[in-house]
Short mmCIF file of C-alpha atoms in Angstrom, two decimals:
data_model
loop_
_atom_site.label_atom_id
_atom_site.label_comp_id
_atom_site.label_asym_id
_atom_site.label_seq_id
_atom_site.Cartn_x
_atom_site.Cartn_y
_atom_site.Cartn_z
CA MET A 1221 -14.36 -25.12 -3.99
CA VAL A 1222 -14.35 -21.56 -2.95
CA SER A 1223 -12.18 -19.11 -4.98
CA LEU A 1224 -10.34 -16.25 -3.26
CA LEU A 1225 -10.12 -14.46 -6.60
CA CYS A 1226 -12.22 -11.33 -6.35
CA CYS A 1227 -10.73 -8.79 -8.82
CA GLY A 1228 -9.24 -9.01 -12.31
CA PRO A 1229 -5.60 -8.77 -13.32
CA LYS A 1230 -5.71 -5.11 -14.27
CA MET A 1231 -7.27 -4.04 -10.99
CA ALA A 1232 -4.91 -6.15 -9.05
CA ALA A 1233 -1.94 -4.61 -10.92
CA CYS A 1234 -3.29 -1.09 -10.36
CA GLY A 1235 -3.71 -1.73 -6.59
CA LEU A 1236 -0.16 -3.10 -6.39
CA VAL A 1237 1.42 0.00 -8.09
CA LEU A 1238 -0.73 2.48 -6.07
CA SER A 1239 0.14 0.69 -2.75
CA ALA A 1240 3.88 0.64 -3.59
CA TRP A 1241 3.80 4.35 -4.48
CA GLY A 1242 1.79 5.17 -1.32
CA VAL A 1243 4.24 3.30 0.97
CA VAL A 1244 7.28 5.06 -0.64
CA MET A 1245 5.66 8.49 -0.34
CA LEU A 1246 4.36 8.05 3.21
CA VAL A 1247 7.44 6.45 4.85
CA ARG A 1248 9.70 9.33 3.85
CA ALA A 1249 10.69 11.39 6.94
CA PRO A 1250 9.34 14.95 7.05
CA GLU A 1251 11.94 17.60 6.52
CA GLY A 1252 12.33 21.22 7.80
CA PRO A 1253 13.55 22.81 11.05
CA GLY A 1254 11.32 24.91 13.23
CA PRO A 1255 10.11 25.59 16.71
CA GLU A 1256 8.93 22.87 19.11
CA ARG A 1257 5.33 23.25 18.10
CA ILE A 1258 6.14 22.35 14.45
CA TYR A 1259 8.11 19.33 15.59
CA ARG A 1260 5.08 18.08 17.62
CA LEU A 1261 2.86 18.50 14.64
CA TYR A 1262 5.38 16.72 12.38
CA GLU A 1263 5.50 13.93 14.92
CA GLN A 1264 1.69 13.47 14.89
CA VAL A 1265 1.60 13.60 11.07
CA SER A 1266 4.42 11.08 10.89
CA TYR A 1267 2.42 8.59 13.08
CA ASN A 1268 -0.60 9.12 10.77
CA CYS A 1269 1.62 8.58 7.72
CA PHE A 1270 3.11 5.33 9.08
CA ILE A 1271 -0.42 4.09 9.78
CA ALA A 1272 -1.52 4.93 6.20
CA ALA A 1273 1.71 3.31 4.92
CA GLY A 1274 0.77 0.13 6.83
CA LEU A 1275 -2.67 0.12 5.20
CA TYR A 1276 -1.04 0.60 1.78
CA ALA A 1277 1.24 -2.34 2.46
CA LEU A 1278 -1.77 -4.50 3.32
CA LEU A 1279 -3.45 -3.42 0.09
CA GLY A 1280 -0.32 -4.23 -1.77
CA GLY A 1281 -0.18 -7.70 -0.25
CA PHE A 1282 -3.83 -8.28 -1.20
CA SER A 1283 -3.26 -7.06 -4.70
CA LEU A 1284 -0.14 -9.20 -5.02
CA CYS A 1285 -2.22 -12.30 -3.99
CA GLN A 1286 -4.82 -11.39 -6.55
CA THR A 1287 -2.22 -11.06 -9.32
CA ARG A 1288 -0.85 -14.36 -8.56
CA LEU A 1289 -4.25 -15.97 -8.44
CA ASN A 1290 -5.10 -14.41 -11.84
CA LYS A 1291 -1.86 -15.79 -13.29
CA ARG A 1292 -2.59 -19.23 -11.82
CA LYS A 1293 -6.11 -19.06 -13.34
CA GLU A 1294 -4.58 -18.38 -16.80
CA TYR A 1295 -2.68 -21.63 -16.68
CA MET A 1296 -5.59 -23.77 -15.52
CA VAL A 1297 -7.33 -25.89 -18.20
CA ARG A 1298 -11.08 -25.87 -18.12
#
């Protein structure tokens, strides 16, 4: 049987924490008034941040799955 477990519990927990923090920091809306040029730049940066936040969310899902697989492995009898 093929196992999907590819990282340990500490690495999975670290990935989960980092991805949660990345999503929180990148989804926040940029602040600050300014001319039209600055708004266009903020808009482009906001698209990039949402893409990065999506990647962090995928990493978080992967890390969550790894954490659950590691917990399941602890309860299995060899």
